[in-house]
mmCIF file of C-alpha atoms and ligand atoms in Angstrom:
data_model
loop_
_atom_site.group_PDB
_atom_site.id
_atom_site.type_symbol
_atom_site.label_atom_id
_atom_site.label_comp_id
_atom_site.label_asym_id
_atom_site.label_seq_id
_atom_site.Cartn_x
_atom_site.Cartn_y
_atom_site.Cartn_z
ATOM 1 C CA MET I 1 -17.238 -12.396 41.696
ATOM 2 C CA ARG I 2 -16.155 -9.222 43.487
ATOM 3 C CA VAL I 3 -12.508 -8.528 42.772
ATOM 4 C CA LEU I 4 -10.151 -5.973 44.263
ATOM 5 C CA ILE I 5 -7.212 -4.965 42.067
ATOM 6 C CA THR I 6 -4.427 -3.070 43.838
ATOM 7 C CA GLY I 7 -2.571 -1.074 41.197
ATOM 8 C CA GLY I 8 -5.661 -1.312 38.990
ATOM 9 C CA ALA I 9 -4.928 1.983 37.238
ATOM 10 C CA GLY I 10 -1.577 0.649 36.077
ATOM 11 C CA PHE I 11 -0.814 -0.860 32.697
ATOM 12 C CA ILE I 12 -1.442 -4.521 33.618
ATOM 13 C CA GLY I 13 -4.042 -3.747 36.302
ATOM 14 C CA SER I 14 -6.269 -1.846 33.884
ATOM 15 C CA TYR I 15 -6.312 -4.768 31.420
ATOM 16 C CA LEU I 16 -7.097 -7.145 34.262
ATOM 17 C CA ALA I 17 -9.986 -4.871 35.277
ATOM 18 C CA GLU I 18 -11.335 -5.042 31.715
ATOM 19 C CA THR I 19 -11.073 -8.837 31.551
ATOM 20 C CA CYS I 20 -12.903 -9.148 34.880
ATOM 21 C CA LEU I 21 -15.630 -6.704 33.813
ATOM 22 C CA GLU I 22 -16.113 -8.647 30.554
ATOM 23 C CA ILE I 23 -16.980 -11.778 32.531
ATOM 24 C CA ASN I 24 -19.391 -9.868 34.804
ATOM 25 C CA ASP I 25 -17.191 -9.434 37.861
ATOM 26 C CA GLU I 26 -17.679 -6.429 40.087
ATOM 27 C CA VAL I 27 -14.340 -4.599 40.086
ATOM 28 C CA TYR I 28 -12.845 -2.478 42.873
ATOM 29 C CA ILE I 29 -9.574 -0.682 42.286
ATOM 30 C CA ILE I 30 -7.138 0.932 44.691
ATOM 31 C CA ASP I 31 -4.279 2.859 43.128
ATOM 32 C CA ASN I 32 -2.194 5.822 44.331
ATOM 33 C CA LEU I 33 -1.444 6.863 40.718
ATOM 34 C CA SER I 34 2.325 6.889 41.370
ATOM 35 C CA THR I 35 2.985 5.192 38.034
ATOM 36 C CA GLY I 36 -0.619 4.331 37.113
ATOM 37 C CA SER I 37 -3.043 6.767 35.534
ATOM 38 C CA LEU I 38 -6.799 7.272 35.429
ATOM 39 C CA ASP I 39 -6.387 7.554 31.644
ATOM 40 C CA ASN I 40 -5.909 3.762 31.643
ATOM 41 C CA LEU I 41 -9.439 3.375 33.054
ATOM 42 C CA LYS I 42 -11.261 6.112 31.156
ATOM 43 C CA HIS I 43 -12.660 3.798 28.453
ATOM 44 C CA LEU I 44 -14.007 1.445 31.135
ATOM 45 C CA GLN I 45 -15.527 4.236 33.214
ATOM 46 C CA GLU I 46 -17.234 5.594 30.105
ATOM 47 C CA ASP I 47 -18.621 2.203 29.059
ATOM 48 C CA SER I 48 -22.308 1.969 30.026
ATOM 49 C CA ARG I 49 -22.033 -1.824 30.481
ATOM 50 C CA TYR I 50 -19.562 -1.357 33.317
ATOM 51 C CA LYS I 51 -20.550 1.825 35.089
ATOM 52 C CA ASP I 52 -22.418 0.060 37.944
ATOM 53 C CA ARG I 53 -19.667 -2.523 38.420
ATOM 54 C CA LEU I 54 -16.457 -0.478 38.482
ATOM 55 C CA PHE I 55 -15.332 1.409 41.600
ATOM 56 C CA VAL I 56 -12.068 3.332 41.657
ATOM 57 C CA HIS I 57 -10.391 4.512 44.872
ATOM 58 C CA VAL I 58 -7.371 6.764 44.574
ATOM 59 C CA ASP I 59 -5.485 5.753 47.692
ATOM 60 C CA THR I 60 -2.429 3.851 48.884
ATOM 61 C CA ILE I 61 -2.174 0.258 50.047
ATOM 62 C CA PHE I 62 -0.848 1.670 53.334
ATOM 63 C CA ASN I 63 -4.264 3.166 54.155
ATOM 64 C CA ASP I 64 -5.634 0.568 56.563
ATOM 65 C CA LYS I 65 -9.126 2.016 56.618
ATOM 66 C CA ALA I 66 -9.509 1.775 52.837
ATOM 67 C CA LEU I 67 -7.958 -1.696 52.701
ATOM 68 C CA LEU I 68 -10.155 -2.939 55.518
ATOM 69 C CA GLU I 69 -13.273 -1.854 53.695
ATOM 70 C CA LEU I 70 -12.176 -3.128 50.280
ATOM 71 C CA THR I 71 -10.793 -6.514 51.314
ATOM 72 C CA GLY I 72 -13.881 -6.990 53.489
ATOM 73 C CA THR I 73 -16.111 -6.360 50.460
ATOM 74 C CA CYS I 74 -14.312 -8.461 47.825
ATOM 75 C CA ASP I 75 -13.976 -12.210 47.243
ATOM 76 C CA VAL I 76 -10.485 -12.110 45.780
ATOM 77 C CA VAL I 77 -7.596 -9.642 45.729
ATOM 78 C CA PHE I 78 -5.209 -9.242 42.810
ATOM 79 C CA HIS I 79 -2.187 -7.506 44.318
ATOM 80 C CA LEU I 80 -0.509 -5.682 41.445
ATOM 81 C CA ALA I 81 0.418 -2.418 43.205
ATOM 82 C CA ALA I 82 4.215 -2.214 43.128
ATOM 83 C CA ALA I 83 7.162 -0.109 42.138
ATOM 84 C CA VAL I 84 7.800 -1.080 38.514
ATOM 85 C CA GLY I 85 10.330 -0.436 35.769
ATOM 86 C CA VAL I 86 14.113 -0.613 36.022
ATOM 87 C CA ARG I 87 14.482 3.164 35.730
ATOM 88 C CA TYR I 88 11.872 3.879 38.397
ATOM 89 C CA ILE I 89 13.446 1.425 40.821
ATOM 90 C CA LEU I 90 16.958 2.812 40.349
ATOM 91 C CA ALA I 91 15.669 6.367 40.853
ATOM 92 C CA ASN I 92 13.497 5.535 43.905
ATOM 93 C CA PRO I 93 15.245 2.688 45.754
ATOM 94 C CA LEU I 94 13.884 3.248 49.256
ATOM 95 C CA GLU I 95 10.299 3.891 48.247
ATOM 96 C CA SER I 96 10.401 0.858 45.919
ATOM 97 C CA ILE I 97 11.554 -1.476 48.701
ATOM 98 C CA ARG I 98 8.954 -0.097 51.130
ATOM 99 C CA THR I 99 6.107 -0.414 48.625
ATOM 100 C CA ASN I 100 7.071 -3.877 47.500
ATOM 101 C CA ILE I 101 7.712 -5.417 50.918
ATOM 102 C CA LEU I 102 5.704 -3.447 53.509
ATOM 103 C CA GLY I 103 2.849 -2.703 51.092
ATOM 104 C CA THR I 104 2.494 -6.372 50.157
ATOM 105 C CA GLU I 105 2.600 -7.424 53.813
ATOM 106 C CA ASN I 106 -0.196 -4.963 54.549
ATOM 107 C CA VAL I 107 -2.360 -6.360 51.752
ATOM 108 C CA LEU I 108 -1.714 -9.940 52.879
ATOM 109 C CA LYS I 109 -2.482 -9.054 56.497
ATOM 110 C CA HIS I 110 -5.912 -7.738 55.475
ATOM 111 C CA CYS I 111 -6.611 -10.745 53.237
ATOM 112 C CA ALA I 112 -5.704 -13.065 56.121
ATOM 113 C CA ARG I 113 -8.050 -11.222 58.452
ATOM 114 C CA PHE I 114 -11.001 -11.792 56.110
ATOM 115 C CA LYS I 115 -9.711 -15.118 54.685
ATOM 116 C CA LYS I 116 -9.800 -13.761 51.113
ATOM 117 C CA LYS I 117 -7.987 -15.336 48.189
ATOM 118 C CA VAL I 118 -5.034 -13.254 47.026
ATOM 119 C CA LEU I 119 -2.920 -13.359 43.870
ATOM 120 C CA ILE I 120 0.549 -11.832 44.170
ATOM 121 C CA ALA I 121 2.139 -10.356 41.042
ATOM 122 C CA SER I 122 5.808 -11.224 41.440
ATOM 123 C CA SER I 123 8.361 -10.884 38.668
ATOM 124 C CA SER I 124 10.767 -12.827 36.472
ATOM 125 C CA GLU I 125 13.391 -10.549 38.072
ATOM 126 C CA VAL I 126 13.433 -12.950 41.035
ATOM 127 C CA TYR I 127 15.454 -15.439 38.977
ATOM 128 C CA GLY I 128 18.398 -13.036 38.869
ATOM 129 C CA LYS I 129 21.221 -13.647 36.439
ATOM 130 C CA HIS I 130 20.645 -17.067 34.970
ATOM 131 C CA LEU I 131 21.764 -17.769 31.411
ATOM 132 C CA HIS I 132 19.977 -21.048 30.844
ATOM 133 C CA ALA I 133 16.495 -21.468 29.429
ATOM 134 C CA PRO I 134 13.788 -22.192 30.218
ATOM 135 C CA LEU I 135 13.622 -20.849 33.774
ATOM 136 C CA LEU I 136 11.609 -23.117 36.041
ATOM 137 C CA GLU I 137 9.797 -22.237 39.239
ATOM 138 C CA THR I 138 12.029 -24.698 41.133
ATOM 139 C CA ASP I 139 15.316 -23.192 39.879
ATOM 140 C CA ASN I 140 17.917 -21.746 42.222
ATOM 141 C CA ILE I 141 18.266 -17.981 42.269
ATOM 142 C CA ILE I 142 21.466 -16.012 41.547
ATOM 143 C CA TYR I 143 21.876 -12.367 42.602
ATOM 144 C CA GLY I 144 24.677 -9.817 42.490
ATOM 145 C CA PRO I 145 25.935 -7.792 45.470
ATOM 146 C CA SER I 146 23.788 -5.348 47.479
ATOM 147 C CA SER I 147 25.865 -2.410 46.146
ATOM 148 C CA LYS I 148 23.983 -2.867 42.848
ATOM 149 C CA SER I 149 20.527 -1.551 43.514
ATOM 150 C CA ARG I 150 18.768 -3.529 40.784
ATOM 151 C CA TRP I 151 19.029 -6.588 43.032
ATOM 152 C CA SER I 152 16.956 -4.863 45.695
ATOM 153 C CA TYR I 153 13.979 -5.115 43.354
ATOM 154 C CA ALA I 154 14.559 -8.823 42.742
ATOM 155 C CA THR I 155 15.030 -9.390 46.472
ATOM 156 C CA SER I 156 11.919 -7.421 47.434
ATOM 157 C CA LYS I 157 9.779 -9.383 44.977
ATOM 158 C CA LEU I 158 11.245 -12.633 46.288
ATOM 159 C CA MET I 159 10.462 -11.493 49.826
ATOM 160 C CA ASP I 160 6.840 -10.910 48.705
ATOM 161 C CA GLU I 161 6.724 -14.552 47.662
ATOM 162 C CA PHE I 162 8.149 -15.700 51.001
ATOM 163 C CA ILE I 163 5.645 -13.599 52.957
ATOM 164 C CA ALA I 164 2.724 -14.898 50.874
ATOM 165 C CA LEU I 165 3.861 -18.525 51.260
ATOM 166 C CA ALA I 166 4.298 -17.981 54.993
ATOM 167 C CA TYR I 167 0.712 -16.702 55.246
ATOM 168 C CA HIS I 168 -0.411 -19.768 53.318
ATOM 169 C CA ARG I 169 1.434 -22.153 55.625
ATOM 170 C CA THR I 170 0.702 -20.345 58.865
ATOM 171 C CA ASN I 171 -2.845 -19.050 58.350
ATOM 172 C CA GLY I 172 -4.085 -21.311 55.564
ATOM 173 C CA LEU I 173 -4.472 -18.233 53.368
ATOM 174 C CA ASN I 174 -5.285 -19.058 49.729
ATOM 175 C CA VAL I 175 -2.400 -17.406 47.867
ATOM 176 C CA PHE I 176 -1.468 -17.595 44.171
ATOM 177 C CA ILE I 177 2.016 -16.395 43.203
ATOM 178 C CA THR I 178 2.757 -15.372 39.633
ATOM 179 C CA ARG I 179 6.119 -14.406 38.152
ATOM 180 C CA LEU I 180 5.349 -12.107 35.248
ATOM 181 C CA PHE I 181 7.814 -12.019 32.342
ATOM 182 C CA ASN I 182 8.050 -8.802 30.227
ATOM 183 C CA THR I 183 4.351 -8.096 29.766
ATOM 184 C CA VAL I 184 3.665 -5.687 26.900
ATOM 185 C CA GLY I 185 0.861 -4.027 24.961
ATOM 186 C CA PRO I 186 -0.760 -0.693 24.115
ATOM 187 C CA ARG I 187 -0.741 1.943 26.913
ATOM 188 C CA GLN I 188 2.522 0.721 28.455
ATOM 189 C CA SER I 189 4.712 3.716 29.223
ATOM 190 C CA GLY I 190 8.350 3.915 28.199
ATOM 191 C CA ALA I 191 9.016 6.418 30.981
ATOM 192 C CA TYR I 192 10.232 3.817 33.478
ATOM 193 C CA GLY I 193 12.540 1.925 31.123
ATOM 194 C CA MET I 194 10.315 -0.543 29.223
ATOM 195 C CA VAL I 195 12.014 -1.315 25.958
ATOM 196 C CA ILE I 196 9.151 -1.782 23.469
ATOM 197 C CA PRO I 197 7.340 1.544 23.995
ATOM 198 C CA ARG I 198 10.744 3.258 23.963
ATOM 199 C CA PHE I 199 11.840 1.662 20.660
ATOM 200 C CA VAL I 200 8.457 2.226 18.983
ATOM 201 C CA SER I 201 8.369 5.877 20.051
ATOM 202 C CA GLN I 202 11.952 6.383 18.836
ATOM 203 C CA ALA I 203 11.125 4.705 15.507
ATOM 204 C CA LEU I 204 7.992 6.794 14.972
ATOM 205 C CA HIS I 205 10.054 9.943 15.579
ATOM 206 C CA ASN I 206 12.845 8.751 13.265
ATOM 207 C CA ALA I 207 15.191 8.987 16.252
ATOM 208 C CA PRO I 208 17.961 6.458 16.905
ATOM 209 C CA LEU I 209 16.831 3.266 18.649
ATOM 210 C CA THR I 210 18.850 3.116 21.879
ATOM 211 C CA VAL I 211 19.988 -0.495 22.233
ATOM 212 C CA TYR I 212 21.844 -0.921 25.538
ATOM 213 C CA GLY I 213 25.056 -2.957 25.755
ATOM 214 C CA ASP I 214 25.797 -5.018 22.645
ATOM 215 C CA GLY I 215 22.133 -5.909 22.059
ATOM 216 C CA THR I 216 22.670 -9.659 22.411
ATOM 217 C CA GLN I 217 20.591 -9.776 25.613
ATOM 218 C CA SER I 218 17.253 -11.479 25.010
ATOM 219 C CA ARG I 219 13.716 -11.509 26.367
ATOM 220 C CA THR I 220 10.355 -13.111 25.640
ATOM 221 C CA PHE I 221 7.480 -10.645 25.422
ATOM 222 C CA THR I 222 3.925 -11.575 26.374
ATOM 223 C CA TYR I 223 0.777 -9.796 25.276
ATOM 224 C CA VAL I 224 -0.916 -8.219 28.267
ATOM 225 C CA LYS I 225 -4.355 -9.641 27.357
ATOM 226 C CA ASP I 226 -2.933 -13.186 27.354
ATOM 227 C CA VAL I 227 -1.339 -12.515 30.755
ATOM 228 C CA VAL I 228 -4.436 -11.126 32.493
ATOM 229 C CA ARG I 229 -6.638 -13.938 31.181
ATOM 230 C CA GLY I 230 -4.166 -16.298 32.859
ATOM 231 C CA LEU I 231 -4.225 -14.373 36.145
ATOM 232 C CA ARG I 232 -8.030 -14.354 36.267
ATOM 233 C CA ALA I 233 -8.214 -18.092 35.495
ATOM 234 C CA LEU I 234 -5.655 -19.021 38.170
ATOM 235 C CA VAL I 235 -7.741 -17.796 41.117
ATOM 236 C CA ASP I 236 -10.534 -20.208 40.090
ATOM 237 C CA SER I 237 -8.159 -23.170 40.230
ATOM 238 C CA GLU I 238 -7.989 -25.124 43.491
ATOM 239 C CA ALA I 239 -4.778 -26.776 42.278
ATOM 240 C CA ALA I 240 -3.069 -23.366 42.004
ATOM 241 C CA VAL I 241 -3.423 -22.457 45.697
ATOM 242 C CA GLY I 242 -0.085 -21.987 47.485
ATOM 243 C CA GLU I 243 1.882 -22.422 44.243
ATOM 244 C CA VAL I 244 4.311 -20.261 42.245
ATOM 245 C CA PHE I 245 3.790 -19.923 38.469
ATOM 246 C CA ASN I 246 5.743 -18.400 35.618
ATOM 247 C CA VAL I 247 3.448 -16.319 33.401
ATOM 248 C CA GLY I 248 5.136 -15.429 30.139
ATOM 249 C CA GLY I 249 5.626 -16.106 26.453
ATOM 250 C CA ILE I 250 8.182 -18.389 24.846
ATOM 251 C CA GLN I 251 9.260 -16.514 21.700
ATOM 252 C CA GLU I 252 12.821 -15.355 22.516
ATOM 253 C CA ILE I 253 14.368 -12.357 20.747
ATOM 254 C CA THR I 254 17.535 -10.276 21.223
ATOM 255 C CA MET I 255 17.214 -6.513 21.699
ATOM 256 C CA LEU I 256 19.137 -5.958 18.463
ATOM 257 C CA ASP I 257 16.653 -8.100 16.504
ATOM 258 C CA LEU I 258 13.762 -6.412 18.306
ATOM 259 C CA ALA I 259 15.071 -3.000 17.237
ATOM 260 C CA ARG I 260 15.423 -4.209 13.615
ATOM 261 C CA MET I 261 11.898 -5.645 13.646
ATOM 262 C CA ILE I 262 10.424 -2.379 14.949
ATOM 263 C CA ILE I 263 12.274 -0.322 12.337
ATOM 264 C CA ARG I 264 10.948 -2.639 9.606
ATOM 265 C CA LYS I 265 7.378 -2.648 10.897
ATOM 266 C CA THR I 266 7.169 1.128 11.321
ATOM 267 C CA GLY I 267 8.944 1.798 8.005
ATOM 268 C CA SER I 268 11.166 4.153 10.011
ATOM 269 C CA GLY I 269 14.343 5.814 8.803
ATOM 270 C CA SER I 270 15.851 5.375 12.289
ATOM 271 C CA ARG I 271 19.256 3.828 12.833
ATOM 272 C CA ILE I 272 20.330 1.690 15.777
ATOM 273 C CA GLU I 273 22.649 3.240 18.373
ATOM 274 C CA LEU I 274 24.489 0.970 20.817
ATOM 275 C CA ILE I 275 24.637 2.689 24.225
ATOM 276 C CA PRO I 276 27.091 1.308 26.811
ATOM 277 C CA TYR I 277 25.327 0.318 30.041
ATOM 278 C CA ASP I 278 27.313 2.811 32.153
ATOM 279 C CA GLN I 279 25.955 5.627 29.979
ATOM 280 C CA ALA I 280 22.376 4.353 30.052
ATOM 281 C CA PHE I 281 22.323 3.632 33.776
ATOM 282 C CA GLU I 282 24.454 4.155 36.853
ATOM 283 C CA LYS I 283 27.985 2.747 37.094
ATOM 284 C CA ASP I 284 28.114 -1.015 37.733
ATOM 285 C CA PHE I 285 24.594 -1.580 36.412
ATOM 286 C CA GLU I 286 23.858 -5.221 35.720
ATOM 287 C CA ASP I 287 21.397 -6.318 33.049
ATOM 288 C CA MET I 288 19.761 -9.729 32.762
ATOM 289 C CA GLN I 289 21.341 -11.367 29.717
ATOM 290 C CA ARG I 290 18.539 -13.820 29.061
ATOM 291 C CA ARG I 291 15.068 -14.525 30.407
ATOM 292 C CA VAL I 292 12.841 -17.290 29.009
ATOM 293 C CA PRO I 293 10.108 -18.911 31.112
ATOM 294 C CA GLY I 294 9.112 -22.533 31.323
ATOM 295 C CA ILE I 295 5.308 -22.504 31.235
ATOM 296 C CA GLU I 296 4.474 -26.177 31.656
ATOM 297 C CA LYS I 297 3.449 -25.726 35.283
ATOM 298 C CA ILE I 298 0.763 -23.118 34.632
ATOM 299 C CA LYS I 299 -0.477 -25.071 31.596
ATOM 300 C CA LYS I 300 -1.179 -28.043 33.874
ATOM 301 C CA VAL I 301 -3.660 -26.077 36.004
ATOM 302 C CA ILE I 302 -5.347 -23.672 33.556
ATOM 303 C CA ALA I 303 -5.824 -23.335 29.799
ATOM 304 C CA TYR I 304 -2.963 -20.820 29.571
ATOM 305 C CA ASP I 305 -1.943 -20.008 26.027
ATOM 306 C CA PRO I 306 0.217 -16.928 25.288
ATOM 307 C CA LYS I 307 -0.823 -17.168 21.654
ATOM 308 C CA THR I 308 -0.344 -13.582 20.474
ATOM 309 C CA ASP I 309 2.970 -13.493 18.589
ATOM 310 C CA LEU I 310 5.437 -10.613 18.681
ATOM 311 C CA GLU I 311 4.576 -9.342 15.170
ATOM 312 C CA THR I 312 0.908 -9.016 16.187
ATOM 313 C CA ILE I 313 1.751 -7.468 19.558
ATOM 314 C CA LEU I 314 3.901 -4.854 17.805
ATOM 315 C CA ASP I 315 1.090 -4.145 15.293
ATOM 316 C CA HIS I 316 -1.227 -3.306 18.222
ATOM 317 C CA ILE I 317 1.357 -1.143 19.992
ATOM 318 C CA ILE I 318 2.419 0.735 16.853
ATOM 319 C CA ALA I 319 -1.204 1.451 15.889
ATOM 320 C CA HIS I 320 -1.970 2.678 19.412
ATOM 321 C CA MET I 321 1.079 4.967 19.557
ATOM 322 C CA LYS I 322 0.296 6.386 16.098
ATOM 323 C CA ASN I 323 -3.310 7.086 17.162
ATOM 324 C CA SER I 324 -2.251 8.711 20.424
ATOM 325 C CA ALA I 325 0.216 10.935 18.585
ATOM 326 C CA ALA I 326 -2.466 11.890 16.035
ATOM 327 C CA ALA I 327 -4.922 12.736 18.837
ATOM 328 C CA GLN I 328 -2.482 15.205 20.460
HETATM 329 N N1 UDP O 1 16.728 -1.864 26.719
HETATM 330 C C1 UDP O 1 17.374 -1.300 25.647
HETATM 331 N N2 UDP O 1 17.075 -0.008 25.308
HETATM 332 C C2 UDP O 1 16.135 0.734 25.973
HETATM 333 C C3 UDP O 1 15.459 0.145 27.069
HETATM 334 C C4 UDP O 1 15.796 -1.157 27.409
HETATM 335 O O1 UDP O 1 18.230 -1.937 24.999
HETATM 336 O O2 UDP O 1 15.909 1.904 25.593
HETATM 337 C C5 UDP O 1 17.028 -3.267 27.068
HETATM 338 C C6 UDP O 1 17.358 -3.503 28.546
HETATM 339 O O3 UDP O 1 18.718 -3.253 28.814
HETATM 340 C C7 UDP O 1 16.978 -4.960 28.699
HETATM 341 C C8 UDP O 1 15.795 -5.144 27.727
HETATM 342 O O4 UDP O 1 15.859 -4.033 26.836
HETATM 343 O O5 UDP O 1 18.031 -5.798 28.307
HETATM 344 C C9 UDP O 1 14.437 -5.153 28.406
HETATM 345 O O6 UDP O 1 14.342 -4.002 29.203
HETATM 346 P P1 UDP O 1 13.038 -3.609 30.007
HETATM 347 O O7 UDP O 1 13.395 -2.432 30.875
HETATM 348 O O8 UDP O 1 11.894 -3.475 29.064
HETATM 349 O O9 UDP O 1 12.713 -4.879 30.901
HETATM 350 P P2 UDP O 1 13.630 -5.793 31.863
HETATM 351 O O10 UDP O 1 13.561 -7.133 31.223
HETATM 352 O O11 UDP O 1 15.018 -5.263 31.917
HETATM 353 O O12 UDP O 1 12.944 -5.722 33.170
#
């Protein structure tokens, strides 16, 4: 199959590219390198098995000429290009909204023109501030006021889902909507807020681990390779067309326990420092207290199994960060 991955030089996009190349897909990437990096693709570009099947275009999803050519060429589009990371979104609110809403509409418009399948990478952020678990695709959604800019990200991702579903209903476009829950693995950057690379880096430097709030907030973390295998499998499923799916893991952990686990696994002398939210972020910042997906729906349509446990995921990330530090 010929696949186009928007945001293919990003953390998740680059793993998806690898998974597709492994099963003999031809892979086209469009990425403006705003948060992605060609370093994420270097090992694939240097691999002789892939060199005739990997094509990288450094460009934006607002370039109609490039999109026209690429969507015309490919059989399926994985739309992963987006503003990502809580820190990035708070620092770049306008650009984030434009990329996530107008950029997605542009991709969908081109897919509709050529009647190409398209998978939309939405986010667990769309659920807003629920406390119950597990979160189901049919759940209501609870947001805070528009004065708190975090909700603009949740709203823009939700709008992506509405636009995609509208294309499905109006044009018969084959869309697949996925809500990704805290996807983690080697190469993820801590620069935009992501907690695991931040804690591991702090632990390896024997610096305090910066746990925000009281550390009782919890997440489930999913290994990026388990996630991208799921994304690739979904677009082959007829039953998944026009549907919304949670894609995540089910092993819940608080940030305080995560920090303790990382200190233990790295053998670090770091201590834990509780940082009040108003010092870590802007005034009135709201965190999500809890986020656990229900994954029964996706399991009904594909053999989805987020089997890599947190201990193993951390082993991979710690080894990668140690190697990168040694190489510098
Ligand atoms: N977090 C933290 N310390 C950090 C970075 C993040 O305690 O240095 C917390 C953050 O407040 C949130 C959780 O870790 O409760 C996950 O944050 P991340 O930005 O990785 O993802 P989110 O689930 O918020 O999108």
